[in-house]
Every structure is written in C-alpha cells, then in structure tokens.
Amino acid sequence: MGLFFALVICFVLDLSVVRSARILAVFPSLFYSHHLFYRNYIDAFLDEGHEVVLVTPCNTYSKGEIPRNLTLIDVRNVSLNLWTEGSAKIIAESQNNVQMSQGIFELIVQIIGKQLQTDEIKNLIGDKNKTFDLLLTEAFIKTTLIISHYFKIPVLEISSLGQLYGDFENIGAPVQPLLYPRPQRKRIYNLTIIEEISELYKDFQISNLHREKLAGNSNEVLKNTPFGSTPSINILQNNVHMLFLNSHPVWETNRPVPLSVLYAFGVHQKPYTELPQDLLTYLEASVNGVVYVAFGTTANMELYSAKVQVLLNAFSWLPYDLLFKWPEDELPGKPENVKITNWFPQADHLKHPKIKAFITQGGVQSTDEAIQAGVPLIGIPLIWDQWGNAERYVRHGIGVKLEMEHITEEQLIEAVNAVVTDDSYRRNTARLRALLRDAPQRPLERALWWTRYLLRHGGASHLRAPAANMSYAEYFELELCLILFSSRHEDSELAASSRELAYREGRQWKRQREPSRAGRRGLAVRMGASVG
C-alpha cells in the first residue's frame, strides 16, 4: 500500500513540475520600469532552477547579484544613445499621437536592428550546440520573432502595457475599437459623434502604421541580420502560442479572449518592505497628509519645464506636503512644502496612511501600485497608454484626468482637493482593488503555471483561436462576401431578364388568345341583334 501511494505522489509531481528548462528571453525595449515587470517573472523561474538567457538593454541586476543560472546579454551600448536622442526628438516634434507613434515605431526597429548585429547575438545564434525550450519576447516588437525560427521553439509574447496594436489581431481575439478601445487612444469615453469619428480615424492610422513600420520595416531589418534567409514577420507570427498581458479583464472592458491569452495584472507586485527611516519620519511628521508626485522613469521633464512651473505654483497653495520624484538635485522654484528626491520605494510608501493622493503620468505600474494601496489618482498623461489609463481613472471613479498641455494652477488645485476630500474616490479605489484581487491564484503564480504548461506540452498551438494571425480580408470573409454579392447581382439581372421575357411572351400569348378591339365590337353588335 505504501508503494502504491508513493507511485501516485511521484505521478502527480511529474505532471505538475517541469524538469529544468532552457528559456531564452529577449526584451529589447528601453522602458526601464517595464523591465522590472519582466524581472519579477524571470526571477521566479530562476528560483525554480531553470536556465535563462536574457537579452536586454536594461540590466536591473546589480554587480554580484546575477544568479548562476542566468546568462545576461547586455545590449545597452548599442541602444541607449540612439533611444535617448531619438525619443526626445520624436516627443518634442510630434504634434499628435499618430506622428509620435510613427516615430517611435521606426526608432524601435532601428534599435533592434543594431542589437541583432552585436557579436553577442551573433555568437548566440551561431552556436549550433545551443538549444532552448521557449522564447519570451515583448509583444509589440515583432522583429525578435526571427529567433524562434532559428531555434524552432514556441513563443510566449508578454506585454508590460496591456494590449497594444497587433496583439489581439495576431492571437485571434476580437478587435472592435468602440466596444474594446485600445489604451493608446487619447479619448475613450463621453465622446460626441465627431470626436468618436476622429478618435477612430486616428486609431486606424496608428494600427496601419504598426503594420507598415513595425512589421514592414522589420522585414527589411531581417535581410541584414546574421540569420540568412528568413520568413516574413507575418509568417513568423504563427510561432506565437500565448500572450500574457499586464492588465485585468475588468480594466480591459471584459473583452472575450481565447485560452491563449492570460491577463497577468500585478505580476510585478512584491511583499511589503519597511520604509527607510528618513522617509518614514517625514511621512509621520506631516500634519495634513502627503501628496505623492511622480512621472515615471522614462519621461523627460525638461520638455515640460514651463508646465512644471505651473505645477509648483499650484503646489505652493495646497495645504498638504508633497513628495516629488525628480531626477535632479535641484528644482528651481520649489515651494517649501515640496520635498524632492530621485528615488522612492513607490509601491511601499504609497501604502502609508499619510499618503492622500498620487499625481502620476498614468503608467500601468504606477496605476496598479496606487490601486493596491487604495490611493486615489490625478492622471496627467504624457504618452502612449497613459492616456487610456487616465481615462479609466474617471470611468472607475478612482481619480481625475488633466492634460499637461492645457493644465492650469486652478485646475490642479481643484483636482487635488477633490480626490483628497471626497471619500468616494478612496472607496471606489478600495472596491476596484477587491475586484482585481479576487482570484484563485496570485498573478505571478498564475503566469508561472501557464508558462510551465507551455514547457510541459512543447507549446500550445492547440489553444490558438481560428482567427489567429488572419488578415482582415480573411477574418471578414471578404472573398465570400464578394462572391455572394456577385452571385446575387447576377441573380438579380437574370431575374429581371426573366421577368421582361415573361412579360413579352405573356403579351404575345394574350394577343393570340384575345380578339382585337374592332373584332370585339363587331361580336357585340351581332350578339345584340341576335338577342333582339
């Protein structure tokens, strides 16, 4: 009997545990905070004993901290200057989201082309003895899919921003810009018909740019890489087996998705750690409470110097203390109630009861951390998905949205006072937190389970939706519609011809059967004479 139970336990363990796997993770973007999302996920696999090769320009590991089973390929040297100079120019010169998207798409492909030409990547690809079980890539960057072709491995795409252009089209989830708006849109709710048409047109433009600039330019880049003859990006997208999104169904308007999509909102969350003593002392000493201000890790605030002064002027009129995350040691015009520093343990100090509100650019990590802490938000979006996140602050009643371009001192003062003094914002935030947390597994545990599922089964092509990686022409069956339309048109012409022919034949038959008008009159006269 003991042997039987031992065998059962071994069988169960064999089903639930994946033997040491070799994972290749290629995360080429330069959004540092997003790599913290990937870091938590990668660390969990390293802790399980899997081998990971990580290609990144954002090394989040300090010297001596790199685990033995992690091989780090740092491509920062060929990426950073190109990104810093290029992105600053694009943001400064772009007049709207469409222009900014075009510039960013082109720049990203250019940077990845440089990364693929590095000696480290060439050596990785050139080593015929290297094998991997799974490729992890950033969802909106398609160029790196070529690596899956070389190693013949399935791809797990991960989006640290939630859904982006091309993600759901590739995975086969429904795409309907009115019911399921993308977070990259500047406006989502309470639109007039003219505004709705304008937003839909911009959405179409950016979606088309994504196909042209990211996919089209990627095909050109692949011609100059050490991979030799390569399939097109459209074909390579068939290697994508699953998509992980740093979002939640409630936040994403409950879009129906296939099993190959996993919502992994909160994967980057970590247990609470004690605050530094100086920060704790500052918070405890505040009489009216503290408002936290941070605009993320990628925003170049020098581009908004005039508006920063507007913020500082408004801060000086507030009855609260303010903690302002600022990259420099000095901030000209800083009021006495403002304390600046270049780093805060954001997720932890937001949970302190003295924090009354969070003024943020609306990044997904900042949004998540504020919701988990139950802190209401004032969103001042700057780029990309931040606009949609700030729109949803208002939608869920957890904060307000302001526009940096048009912000005034009066608007900011009113917004801060509203979210601090109106308890409904904090109640709504607490309710939303409860909804997002209510799940059978923690987000990281769920993400790990599904990754192990991919490793156990050598991929998950059996989960792919029928619409995965279909063109719009295929998805909407335009060829079939054209055939039916042509057939109906031909039937209509045939029916009309038949009716005309029947009419002519009927007239002829009627003339043959009926006497002429003169004949009918003569017949009537003869009949009358006979009767008389």
Short mmCIF file of C-alpha atoms in Angstrom, two decimals:
data_model
loop_
_atom_site.label_atom_id
_atom_site.label_comp_id
_atom_site.label_asym_id
_atom_site.label_seq_id
_atom_site.Cartn_x
_atom_site.Cartn_y
_atom_site.Cartn_z
CA MET A 1 0.00 0.00 0.00
CA GLY A 2 2.84 2.37 0.86
CA LEU A 3 4.45 1.70 -2.50
CA PHE A 4 1.15 2.50 -4.25
CA PHE A 5 0.85 5.91 -2.57
CA ALA A 6 4.49 6.66 -3.34
CA LEU A 7 3.87 5.93 -7.02
CA VAL A 8 0.76 8.14 -7.03
CA ILE A 9 2.68 11.02 -5.45
CA CYS A 10 5.51 10.64 -7.98
CA PHE A 11 2.99 10.63 -10.83
CA VAL A 12 1.28 13.81 -9.58
CA LEU A 13 4.62 15.55 -9.08
CA ASP A 14 5.70 14.56 -12.58
CA LEU A 15 2.58 16.21 -14.01
CA SER A 16 2.93 19.43 -12.04
CA VAL A 17 6.66 20.01 -12.12
CA VAL A 18 8.64 20.85 -15.24
CA ARG A 19 12.15 19.49 -15.39
CA SER A 20 14.83 22.16 -15.70
CA ALA A 21 14.08 24.07 -18.90
CA ARG A 22 16.17 26.40 -21.04
CA ILE A 23 14.40 29.69 -21.65
CA LEU A 24 15.54 32.48 -23.97
CA ALA A 25 14.11 35.89 -23.03
CA VAL A 26 14.58 38.78 -25.47
CA PHE A 27 13.29 42.11 -24.17
CA PRO A 28 14.83 44.81 -26.39
CA SER A 29 12.88 47.95 -25.35
CA LEU A 30 14.37 50.72 -23.20
CA PHE A 31 11.46 51.37 -20.83
CA TYR A 32 13.23 50.66 -17.54
CA SER A 33 10.13 50.29 -15.36
CA HIS A 34 8.72 47.69 -17.75
CA HIS A 35 11.82 45.56 -17.25
CA LEU A 36 11.02 45.48 -13.53
CA PHE A 37 7.80 43.70 -14.55
CA TYR A 38 9.83 41.16 -16.54
CA ARG A 39 12.40 40.88 -13.73
CA ASN A 40 9.93 39.56 -11.17
CA TYR A 41 8.69 36.96 -13.65
CA ILE A 42 12.20 35.87 -14.70
CA ASP A 43 13.42 35.67 -11.09
CA ALA A 44 10.62 33.25 -10.24
CA PHE A 45 11.84 30.85 -12.94
CA LEU A 46 15.44 31.22 -11.85
CA ASP A 47 14.36 30.31 -8.31
CA GLU A 48 12.84 27.09 -9.69
CA GLY A 49 16.20 26.12 -11.19
CA HIS A 50 15.52 26.80 -14.86
CA GLU A 51 18.27 28.18 -17.08
CA VAL A 52 17.56 31.59 -18.59
CA VAL A 53 19.43 33.57 -21.23
CA LEU A 54 18.28 37.20 -21.03
CA VAL A 55 18.90 39.73 -23.81
CA THR A 56 18.16 43.28 -22.62
CA PRO A 57 19.38 46.88 -22.78
CA CYS A 58 18.06 47.50 -19.25
CA ASN A 59 20.06 45.44 -16.79
CA THR A 60 18.15 45.52 -13.49
CA TYR A 61 20.72 43.32 -11.69
CA SER A 62 23.48 44.92 -9.64
CA LYS A 63 27.04 43.61 -9.70
CA GLY A 64 27.32 40.27 -7.91
CA GLU A 65 23.53 39.82 -7.90
CA ILE A 66 23.23 37.81 -11.13
CA PRO A 67 22.15 34.21 -10.36
CA ARG A 68 24.35 31.36 -11.59
CA ASN A 69 21.63 30.00 -13.87
CA LEU A 70 21.15 33.38 -15.62
CA THR A 71 23.20 34.36 -18.66
CA LEU A 72 22.88 38.10 -19.27
CA ILE A 73 23.49 39.62 -22.70
CA ASP A 74 23.51 43.39 -22.21
CA VAL A 75 22.87 45.35 -25.43
CA ARG A 76 22.72 48.74 -23.73
CA ASN A 77 25.81 50.10 -25.50
CA VAL A 78 24.23 49.96 -28.95
CA SER A 79 20.79 51.07 -27.76
CA LEU A 80 20.83 53.80 -25.12
CA ASN A 81 22.16 56.82 -27.02
CA LEU A 82 20.04 56.03 -30.05
CA TRP A 83 16.93 55.79 -27.88
CA THR A 84 17.64 58.79 -25.65
CA GLU A 85 18.32 61.18 -28.51
CA GLY A 86 15.74 59.73 -30.88
CA SER A 87 12.81 59.53 -28.45
CA ALA A 88 13.42 63.05 -27.10
CA LYS A 89 13.36 64.43 -30.64
CA ILE A 90 10.21 62.49 -31.54
CA ILE A 91 8.30 63.63 -28.45
CA ALA A 92 9.40 67.25 -28.92
CA GLU A 93 8.48 67.40 -32.61
CA SER A 94 5.31 65.29 -32.70
CA GLN A 95 2.07 67.21 -32.99
CA ASN A 96 -0.19 64.26 -32.15
CA ASN A 97 -0.27 60.58 -31.22
CA VAL A 98 -0.12 59.48 -34.86
CA GLN A 99 3.16 61.29 -35.55
CA MET A 100 4.61 60.12 -32.25
CA SER A 101 3.65 56.50 -32.95
CA GLN A 102 5.23 56.59 -36.39
CA GLY A 103 8.48 57.96 -35.00
CA ILE A 104 8.62 55.50 -32.09
CA PHE A 105 7.85 52.50 -34.33
CA GLU A 106 10.64 53.44 -36.75
CA LEU A 107 13.10 54.09 -33.92
CA ILE A 108 12.38 50.77 -32.19
CA VAL A 109 13.02 48.77 -35.35
CA GLN A 110 16.23 50.71 -35.96
CA ILE A 111 17.47 49.94 -32.42
CA ILE A 112 16.61 46.24 -32.67
CA GLY A 113 18.48 46.06 -35.96
CA LYS A 114 21.57 47.30 -34.11
CA GLN A 115 21.03 44.82 -31.28
CA LEU A 116 20.77 41.87 -33.67
CA GLN A 117 24.10 42.85 -35.22
CA THR A 118 26.06 42.66 -31.94
CA ASP A 119 28.73 40.00 -31.52
CA GLU A 120 26.88 38.56 -28.52
CA ILE A 121 23.74 37.88 -30.57
CA LYS A 122 25.77 36.53 -33.49
CA ASN A 123 27.57 34.14 -31.13
CA LEU A 124 24.27 33.07 -29.59
CA ILE A 125 22.77 32.25 -32.96
CA GLY A 126 25.96 30.78 -34.34
CA ASP A 127 26.36 28.21 -31.57
CA LYS A 128 24.90 25.04 -33.08
CA ASN A 129 25.02 23.29 -29.70
CA LYS A 130 22.63 25.74 -28.03
CA THR A 131 19.02 24.68 -27.69
CA PHE A 132 16.05 26.29 -25.96
CA ASP A 133 12.56 25.19 -24.98
CA LEU A 134 10.77 28.54 -25.09
CA LEU A 135 11.25 32.10 -26.36
CA LEU A 136 9.90 35.04 -24.35
CA THR A 137 9.53 38.31 -26.27
CA GLU A 138 7.92 41.72 -25.89
CA ALA A 139 4.55 41.56 -27.60
CA PHE A 140 4.65 44.77 -29.62
CA ILE A 141 8.17 44.13 -31.01
CA LYS A 142 7.87 41.57 -33.81
CA THR A 143 11.44 41.61 -35.15
CA THR A 144 12.69 39.28 -32.43
CA LEU A 145 10.34 36.51 -33.62
CA ILE A 146 13.09 35.52 -36.06
CA ILE A 147 14.91 33.86 -33.15
CA SER A 148 12.04 31.38 -32.78
CA HIS A 149 12.55 30.37 -36.40
CA TYR A 150 16.24 29.67 -35.84
CA PHE A 151 15.79 27.60 -32.66
CA LYS A 152 12.44 26.05 -33.74
CA ILE A 153 10.74 26.91 -30.45
CA PRO A 154 7.31 28.27 -29.47
CA VAL A 155 6.93 31.93 -28.50
CA LEU A 156 5.29 33.41 -25.43
CA GLU A 157 4.67 37.12 -26.01
CA ILE A 158 4.49 39.37 -22.95
CA SER A 159 3.06 42.87 -22.90
CA SER A 160 4.05 45.01 -19.93
CA LEU A 161 1.47 47.61 -21.05
CA GLY A 162 -1.67 45.58 -21.59
CA GLN A 163 -2.96 45.25 -25.16
CA LEU A 164 -1.09 47.09 -27.90
CA TYR A 165 -1.54 47.34 -31.65
CA GLY A 166 -1.35 43.98 -33.36
CA ASP A 167 -1.53 41.90 -30.17
CA PHE A 168 -5.12 40.71 -30.39
CA GLU A 169 -5.14 40.52 -34.19
CA ASN A 170 -2.24 38.09 -34.01
CA ILE A 171 -3.68 35.96 -31.20
CA GLY A 172 -7.21 35.81 -32.67
CA ALA A 173 -9.17 37.82 -30.07
CA PRO A 174 -11.98 40.09 -31.30
CA VAL A 175 -10.94 43.62 -32.24
CA GLN A 176 -13.68 46.24 -32.08
CA PRO A 177 -12.41 49.78 -31.36
CA LEU A 178 -15.71 51.03 -29.94
CA LEU A 179 -16.51 48.13 -27.60
CA TYR A 180 -12.88 47.38 -26.72
CA PRO A 181 -10.88 50.61 -27.12
CA ARG A 182 -7.10 50.47 -27.05
CA PRO A 183 -5.43 52.27 -24.13
CA GLN A 184 -3.30 54.28 -26.57
CA ARG A 185 -6.28 56.45 -27.51
CA LYS A 186 -6.32 59.96 -26.06
CA ARG A 187 -10.08 59.93 -25.61
CA ILE A 188 -12.32 56.93 -24.96
CA TYR A 189 -15.47 57.91 -23.08
CA ASN A 190 -18.20 60.56 -23.33
CA LEU A 191 -17.41 61.49 -26.92
CA THR A 192 -19.56 63.39 -29.38
CA ILE A 193 -20.11 61.71 -32.73
CA ILE A 194 -17.47 63.98 -34.33
CA GLU A 195 -14.94 63.18 -31.58
CA GLU A 196 -15.70 59.48 -31.92
CA ILE A 197 -15.07 59.56 -35.66
CA SER A 198 -11.83 61.49 -35.09
CA GLU A 199 -10.57 59.00 -32.49
CA LEU A 200 -11.49 56.01 -34.66
CA TYR A 201 -9.65 57.54 -37.61
CA LYS A 202 -6.52 58.10 -35.50
CA ASP A 203 -6.78 54.56 -34.18
CA PHE A 204 -6.95 53.25 -37.74
CA GLN A 205 -3.94 55.37 -38.73
CA ILE A 206 -1.79 54.08 -35.85
CA SER A 207 -2.89 50.49 -36.46
CA ASN A 208 -1.89 50.84 -40.10
CA LEU A 209 1.44 52.43 -39.10
CA HIS A 210 2.08 49.50 -36.79
CA ARG A 211 1.73 47.10 -39.69
CA GLU A 212 3.83 49.24 -42.03
CA LYS A 213 6.57 50.50 -39.72
CA LEU A 214 6.98 47.67 -37.23
CA ALA A 215 6.19 44.70 -39.45
CA GLY A 216 7.23 46.17 -42.80
CA ASN A 217 10.45 47.75 -41.56
CA SER A 218 11.23 44.61 -39.55
CA ASN A 219 11.24 42.59 -42.76
CA GLU A 220 13.86 44.97 -44.14
CA VAL A 221 15.95 44.71 -40.97
CA LEU A 222 15.91 40.90 -41.10
CA LYS A 223 17.51 40.97 -44.54
CA ASN A 224 20.66 42.44 -42.96
CA THR A 225 20.94 40.16 -39.93
CA PRO A 226 23.14 37.07 -39.46
CA PHE A 227 20.10 34.79 -39.79
CA GLY A 228 20.37 34.17 -43.52
CA SER A 229 17.16 33.68 -45.47
CA THR A 230 14.22 34.42 -43.19
CA PRO A 231 10.42 34.19 -43.41
CA SER A 232 8.33 37.35 -43.28
CA ILE A 233 7.08 38.73 -39.98
CA ASN A 234 3.56 37.66 -40.95
CA ILE A 235 4.68 34.03 -41.18
CA LEU A 236 6.82 34.24 -38.04
CA GLN A 237 3.78 35.38 -36.07
CA ASN A 238 2.39 31.87 -36.42
CA ASN A 239 5.05 30.79 -33.91
CA VAL A 240 3.30 32.77 -31.15
CA HIS A 241 1.46 30.31 -28.90
CA MET A 242 0.38 32.52 -25.98
CA LEU A 243 0.08 36.16 -24.98
CA PHE A 244 0.47 37.47 -21.41
CA LEU A 245 -0.96 40.93 -20.70
CA ASN A 246 -0.12 43.18 -17.77
CA SER A 247 -3.77 44.06 -17.42
CA HIS A 248 -7.05 42.78 -15.99
CA PRO A 249 -10.36 41.89 -17.71
CA VAL A 250 -12.22 44.49 -15.62
CA TRP A 251 -9.71 47.15 -16.67
CA GLU A 252 -9.89 45.96 -20.32
CA THR A 253 -13.71 46.23 -20.54
CA ASN A 254 -14.19 42.44 -20.30
CA ARG A 255 -13.11 41.58 -23.82
CA PRO A 256 -13.74 37.90 -24.73
CA VAL A 257 -10.37 36.26 -25.37
CA PRO A 258 -9.21 32.74 -26.31
CA LEU A 259 -7.40 30.49 -23.81
CA SER A 260 -4.12 31.55 -25.37
CA VAL A 261 -4.44 34.96 -23.67
CA LEU A 262 -3.59 35.36 -19.99
CA TYR A 263 -4.33 38.50 -18.00
CA ALA A 264 -1.38 38.87 -15.62
CA PHE A 265 -2.16 42.19 -13.95
CA GLY A 266 0.08 42.59 -10.90
CA VAL A 267 2.88 40.14 -11.76
CA HIS A 268 5.44 42.72 -10.62
CA GLN A 269 3.91 43.07 -7.13
CA LYS A 270 6.20 42.20 -4.23
CA PRO A 271 5.65 41.81 -0.47
CA TYR A 272 5.74 44.99 1.57
CA THR A 273 9.11 46.08 2.96
CA GLU A 274 9.77 48.64 5.68
CA LEU A 275 10.34 52.22 4.56
CA PRO A 276 13.68 53.96 5.05
CA GLN A 277 13.72 55.77 8.39
CA ASP A 278 14.12 59.26 6.91
CA LEU A 279 11.10 58.78 4.65
CA LEU A 280 9.06 57.27 7.47
CA THR A 281 9.91 60.22 9.73
CA TYR A 282 8.88 62.69 7.03
CA LEU A 283 5.53 60.97 6.48
CA GLU A 284 4.74 60.67 10.18
CA ALA A 285 5.51 64.36 10.76
CA SER A 286 3.04 65.58 8.14
CA VAL A 287 0.03 67.31 9.69
CA ASN A 288 -2.45 67.36 6.78
CA GLY A 289 -1.10 64.42 4.83
CA VAL A 290 1.17 63.95 1.82
CA VAL A 291 0.52 64.05 -1.92
CA TYR A 292 2.97 61.96 -3.94
CA VAL A 293 4.09 63.21 -7.38
CA ALA A 294 5.95 61.09 -9.95
CA PHE A 295 6.01 60.96 -13.74
CA GLY A 296 7.68 57.59 -14.27
CA THR A 297 11.17 56.55 -15.28
CA THR A 298 11.11 57.44 -18.98
CA ALA A 299 9.55 60.93 -19.07
CA ASN A 300 11.97 63.74 -19.95
CA MET A 301 10.59 66.52 -17.78
CA GLU A 302 12.88 69.10 -19.40
CA LEU A 303 10.43 69.05 -22.31
CA TYR A 304 7.71 70.30 -19.95
CA SER A 305 9.68 72.93 -17.99
CA ALA A 306 7.01 75.62 -18.35
CA LYS A 307 4.28 73.27 -17.16
CA VAL A 308 6.44 72.05 -14.26
CA GLN A 309 6.45 75.63 -13.02
CA VAL A 310 2.66 75.65 -13.21
CA LEU A 311 2.64 72.50 -11.05
CA LEU A 312 4.98 74.07 -8.49
CA ASN A 313 2.89 77.23 -8.29
CA ALA A 314 -0.20 75.12 -7.63
CA PHE A 315 1.64 73.03 -5.02
CA SER A 316 2.51 76.17 -3.06
CA TRP A 317 -1.21 76.84 -2.50
CA LEU A 318 -2.04 73.35 -1.27
CA PRO A 319 -2.35 72.62 2.48
CA TYR A 320 -0.54 69.30 2.04
CA ASP A 321 3.09 68.23 1.96
CA LEU A 322 4.29 66.92 -1.39
CA LEU A 323 6.88 64.26 -2.23
CA PHE A 324 8.10 64.94 -5.77
CA LYS A 325 10.20 62.33 -7.58
CA TRP A 326 12.65 64.50 -9.53
CA PRO A 327 15.79 63.32 -11.37
CA GLU A 328 18.00 66.29 -10.37
CA ASP A 329 19.31 67.50 -7.02
CA GLU A 330 17.82 70.96 -7.55
CA LEU A 331 14.39 72.12 -8.71
CA PRO A 332 14.14 75.89 -9.35
CA GLY A 333 11.00 77.46 -7.89
CA LYS A 334 10.37 74.59 -5.46
CA PRO A 335 7.94 75.64 -2.69
CA GLU A 336 8.72 74.91 0.97
CA ASN A 337 6.04 72.21 1.21
CA VAL A 338 7.69 70.16 -1.57
CA LYS A 339 10.42 67.58 -0.94
CA ILE A 340 12.31 66.20 -3.95
CA THR A 341 14.40 63.07 -4.40
CA ASN A 342 15.35 60.94 -7.40
CA TRP A 343 14.01 57.69 -5.96
CA PHE A 344 11.19 56.47 -3.76
CA PRO A 345 10.15 52.91 -2.81
CA GLN A 346 6.91 53.74 -4.59
CA ALA A 347 4.85 50.59 -4.06
CA ASP A 348 5.63 50.56 -0.33
CA HIS A 349 5.34 54.21 0.59
CA LEU A 350 2.01 54.54 -1.27
CA LYS A 351 0.63 52.17 1.38
CA HIS A 352 1.43 54.58 4.21
CA PRO A 353 -1.80 56.06 5.64
CA LYS A 354 -0.47 59.63 5.35
CA ILE A 355 -0.42 59.40 1.52
CA LYS A 356 -3.63 61.14 0.41
CA ALA A 357 -3.31 61.18 -3.39
CA PHE A 358 -0.94 60.31 -6.23
CA ILE A 359 -0.22 62.70 -9.12
CA THR A 360 1.04 60.44 -11.91
CA GLN A 361 1.65 60.23 -15.64
CA GLY A 362 -0.66 57.21 -15.69
CA GLY A 363 1.80 54.37 -16.31
CA VAL A 364 0.43 50.88 -15.82
CA GLN A 365 2.79 50.00 -12.95
CA SER A 366 2.06 53.26 -11.12
CA THR A 367 -1.66 52.73 -11.65
CA ASP A 368 -1.52 49.19 -10.29
CA GLU A 369 0.53 50.19 -7.24
CA ALA A 370 -1.84 53.04 -6.41
CA ILE A 371 -4.89 50.77 -6.67
CA GLN A 372 -3.25 48.11 -4.49
CA ALA A 373 -2.50 50.83 -1.91
CA GLY A 374 -6.03 52.26 -2.12
CA VAL A 375 -4.76 55.72 -3.10
CA PRO A 376 -6.84 57.91 -5.48
CA LEU A 377 -5.15 59.33 -8.57
CA ILE A 378 -4.70 62.53 -10.53
CA GLY A 379 -3.63 61.44 -14.01
CA ILE A 380 -1.58 63.81 -16.19
CA PRO A 381 -0.73 61.53 -19.15
CA LEU A 382 2.24 62.27 -21.40
CA ILE A 383 2.47 59.46 -23.96
CA TRP A 384 1.06 56.20 -25.27
CA ASP A 385 -1.07 54.01 -22.95
CA GLN A 386 -1.05 56.63 -20.20
CA TRP A 387 -3.94 58.42 -21.91
CA GLY A 388 -6.21 55.39 -21.77
CA ASN A 389 -5.28 54.62 -18.17
CA ALA A 390 -6.14 58.17 -17.09
CA GLU A 391 -9.45 57.91 -18.94
CA ARG A 392 -10.22 54.82 -16.88
CA TYR A 393 -9.45 56.64 -13.63
CA VAL A 394 -12.50 58.75 -14.36
CA ARG A 395 -14.52 55.77 -15.64
CA HIS A 396 -13.99 53.79 -12.42
CA GLY A 397 -14.30 56.83 -10.15
CA ILE A 398 -10.78 56.39 -8.72
CA GLY A 399 -9.38 59.72 -9.85
CA VAL A 400 -9.43 62.60 -12.31
CA LYS A 401 -7.64 63.32 -15.58
CA LEU A 402 -5.86 66.53 -16.56
CA GLU A 403 -3.93 67.39 -19.73
CA MET A 404 -0.37 68.64 -19.34
CA GLU A 405 -0.70 70.76 -22.47
CA HIS A 406 -3.61 72.77 -21.07
CA ILE A 407 -3.17 72.42 -17.30
CA THR A 408 -3.63 75.49 -15.08
CA GLU A 409 -2.90 76.12 -11.41
CA GLU A 410 -6.60 76.34 -10.64
CA GLN A 411 -7.37 73.00 -12.31
CA LEU A 412 -4.66 71.17 -10.40
CA ILE A 413 -5.58 72.70 -7.03
CA GLU A 414 -9.24 71.79 -7.59
CA ALA A 415 -8.35 68.25 -8.67
CA VAL A 416 -6.11 67.54 -5.67
CA ASN A 417 -8.61 68.93 -3.19
CA ALA A 418 -11.39 66.90 -4.82
CA VAL A 419 -9.70 63.50 -4.62
CA VAL A 420 -8.39 64.14 -1.10
CA THR A 421 -11.61 65.44 0.47
CA ASP A 422 -14.21 63.40 -1.44
CA ASP A 423 -14.24 59.95 0.19
CA SER A 424 -15.90 58.38 -2.85
CA TYR A 425 -12.56 58.28 -4.70
CA ARG A 426 -10.91 56.27 -1.95
CA ARG A 427 -13.95 53.98 -1.58
CA ASN A 428 -14.02 53.32 -5.33
CA THR A 429 -10.30 52.57 -5.32
CA ALA A 430 -10.74 50.08 -2.47
CA ARG A 431 -13.65 48.42 -4.27
CA LEU A 432 -11.68 48.14 -7.53
CA ARG A 433 -8.73 46.69 -5.61
CA ALA A 434 -11.01 44.00 -4.17
CA LEU A 435 -12.29 43.12 -7.66
CA LEU A 436 -8.81 42.87 -9.14
CA ARG A 437 -7.51 40.75 -6.26
CA ASP A 438 -10.38 38.26 -6.13
CA ALA A 439 -8.86 35.28 -7.96
CA PRO A 440 -7.91 31.68 -7.08
CA GLN A 441 -4.19 32.39 -7.69
CA ARG A 442 -1.87 35.33 -7.29
CA PRO A 443 -0.95 36.89 -10.67
CA LEU A 444 2.66 35.65 -10.61
CA GLU A 445 1.63 32.11 -9.65
CA ARG A 446 -0.88 32.01 -12.50
CA ALA A 447 1.67 33.29 -15.02
CA LEU A 448 4.18 30.67 -13.87
CA TRP A 449 1.63 27.86 -14.10
CA TRP A 450 0.76 28.69 -17.72
CA THR A 451 4.42 29.03 -18.66
CA ARG A 452 5.06 25.58 -17.21
CA TYR A 453 2.07 24.38 -19.25
CA LEU A 454 3.82 25.59 -22.40
CA LEU A 455 7.01 23.81 -21.36
CA ARG A 456 5.22 20.56 -20.48
CA HIS A 457 3.45 20.35 -23.84
CA GLY A 458 6.12 21.83 -26.09
CA GLY A 459 3.89 24.81 -26.83
CA ALA A 460 0.16 25.45 -27.00
CA SER A 461 -0.77 25.52 -30.67
CA HIS A 462 -3.91 23.60 -29.68
CA LEU A 463 -5.11 26.74 -27.85
CA ARG A 464 -4.77 29.01 -30.88
CA ALA A 465 -8.01 30.64 -31.97
CA PRO A 466 -9.21 30.04 -35.55
CA ALA A 467 -8.80 33.76 -36.24
CA ALA A 468 -5.17 33.89 -35.08
CA ASN A 469 -2.92 35.89 -37.42
CA MET A 470 -5.67 36.25 -40.01
CA SER A 471 -5.77 39.20 -42.36
CA TYR A 472 -8.85 41.42 -42.25
CA ALA A 473 -9.84 40.06 -45.66
CA GLU A 474 -9.80 36.50 -44.31
CA TYR A 475 -11.38 37.41 -40.96
CA PHE A 476 -14.37 39.17 -42.54
CA GLU A 477 -14.58 36.61 -45.40
CA LEU A 478 -14.42 39.41 -47.97
CA GLU A 479 -13.87 36.94 -50.82
CA LEU A 480 -17.01 35.02 -49.84
CA CYS A 481 -18.95 38.28 -49.50
CA LEU A 482 -17.76 39.35 -52.94
CA ILE A 483 -18.84 36.02 -54.45
CA LEU A 484 -22.25 36.23 -52.76
CA PHE A 485 -22.68 39.83 -53.85
CA SER A 486 -21.68 39.00 -57.42
CA SER A 487 -23.96 35.96 -57.40
CA ARG A 488 -26.86 37.98 -56.04
CA HIS A 489 -26.17 40.70 -58.59
CA GLU A 490 -26.14 38.12 -61.39
CA ASP A 491 -29.32 36.54 -60.00
CA SER A 492 -30.97 39.95 -59.93
CA GLU A 493 -30.04 40.59 -63.57
CA LEU A 494 -31.23 37.10 -64.53
CA ALA A 495 -34.49 37.59 -62.66
CA ALA A 496 -35.06 40.95 -64.34
CA SER A 497 -34.36 39.45 -67.77
CA SER A 498 -36.70 36.56 -67.00
CA ARG A 499 -39.46 38.93 -65.91
CA GLU A 500 -39.04 41.01 -69.05
CA LEU A 501 -39.08 37.89 -71.26
CA ALA A 502 -42.13 36.52 -69.44
CA TYR A 503 -43.90 39.84 -69.86
CA ARG A 504 -43.21 39.92 -73.59
CA GLU A 505 -44.27 36.29 -74.03
CA GLY A 506 -47.37 36.89 -71.93
CA ARG A 507 -48.39 39.84 -74.07
CA GLN A 508 -47.89 37.82 -77.21
CA TRP A 509 -49.92 34.89 -75.83
CA LYS A 510 -52.67 37.28 -74.74
CA ARG A 511 -52.88 38.83 -78.18
CA GLN A 512 -53.16 35.40 -79.73
CA ARG A 513 -55.98 34.34 -77.38
CA GLU A 514 -58.00 37.59 -77.32
CA PRO A 515 -59.87 39.13 -80.37
CA SER A 516 -58.93 42.61 -81.50
CA ARG A 517 -60.77 45.66 -80.19
CA ALA A 518 -62.60 46.02 -83.54
CA GLY A 519 -63.44 42.34 -83.58
CA ARG A 520 -64.85 42.62 -80.05
CA ARG A 521 -67.14 45.49 -81.12
CA GLY A 522 -68.41 43.50 -84.15
CA LEU A 523 -69.07 40.50 -81.99
CA ALA A 524 -71.07 42.61 -79.58
CA VAL A 525 -73.25 44.04 -82.39
CA ARG A 526 -74.01 40.62 -83.78
CA MET A 527 -74.86 39.32 -80.31
CA GLY A 528 -77.19 42.29 -79.70
CA ALA A 529 -79.04 41.77 -83.00
CA SER A 530 -79.50 38.16 -82.27
CA VAL A 531 -80.97 38.87 -78.84
CA GLY A 532 -83.38 41.47 -80.17
#
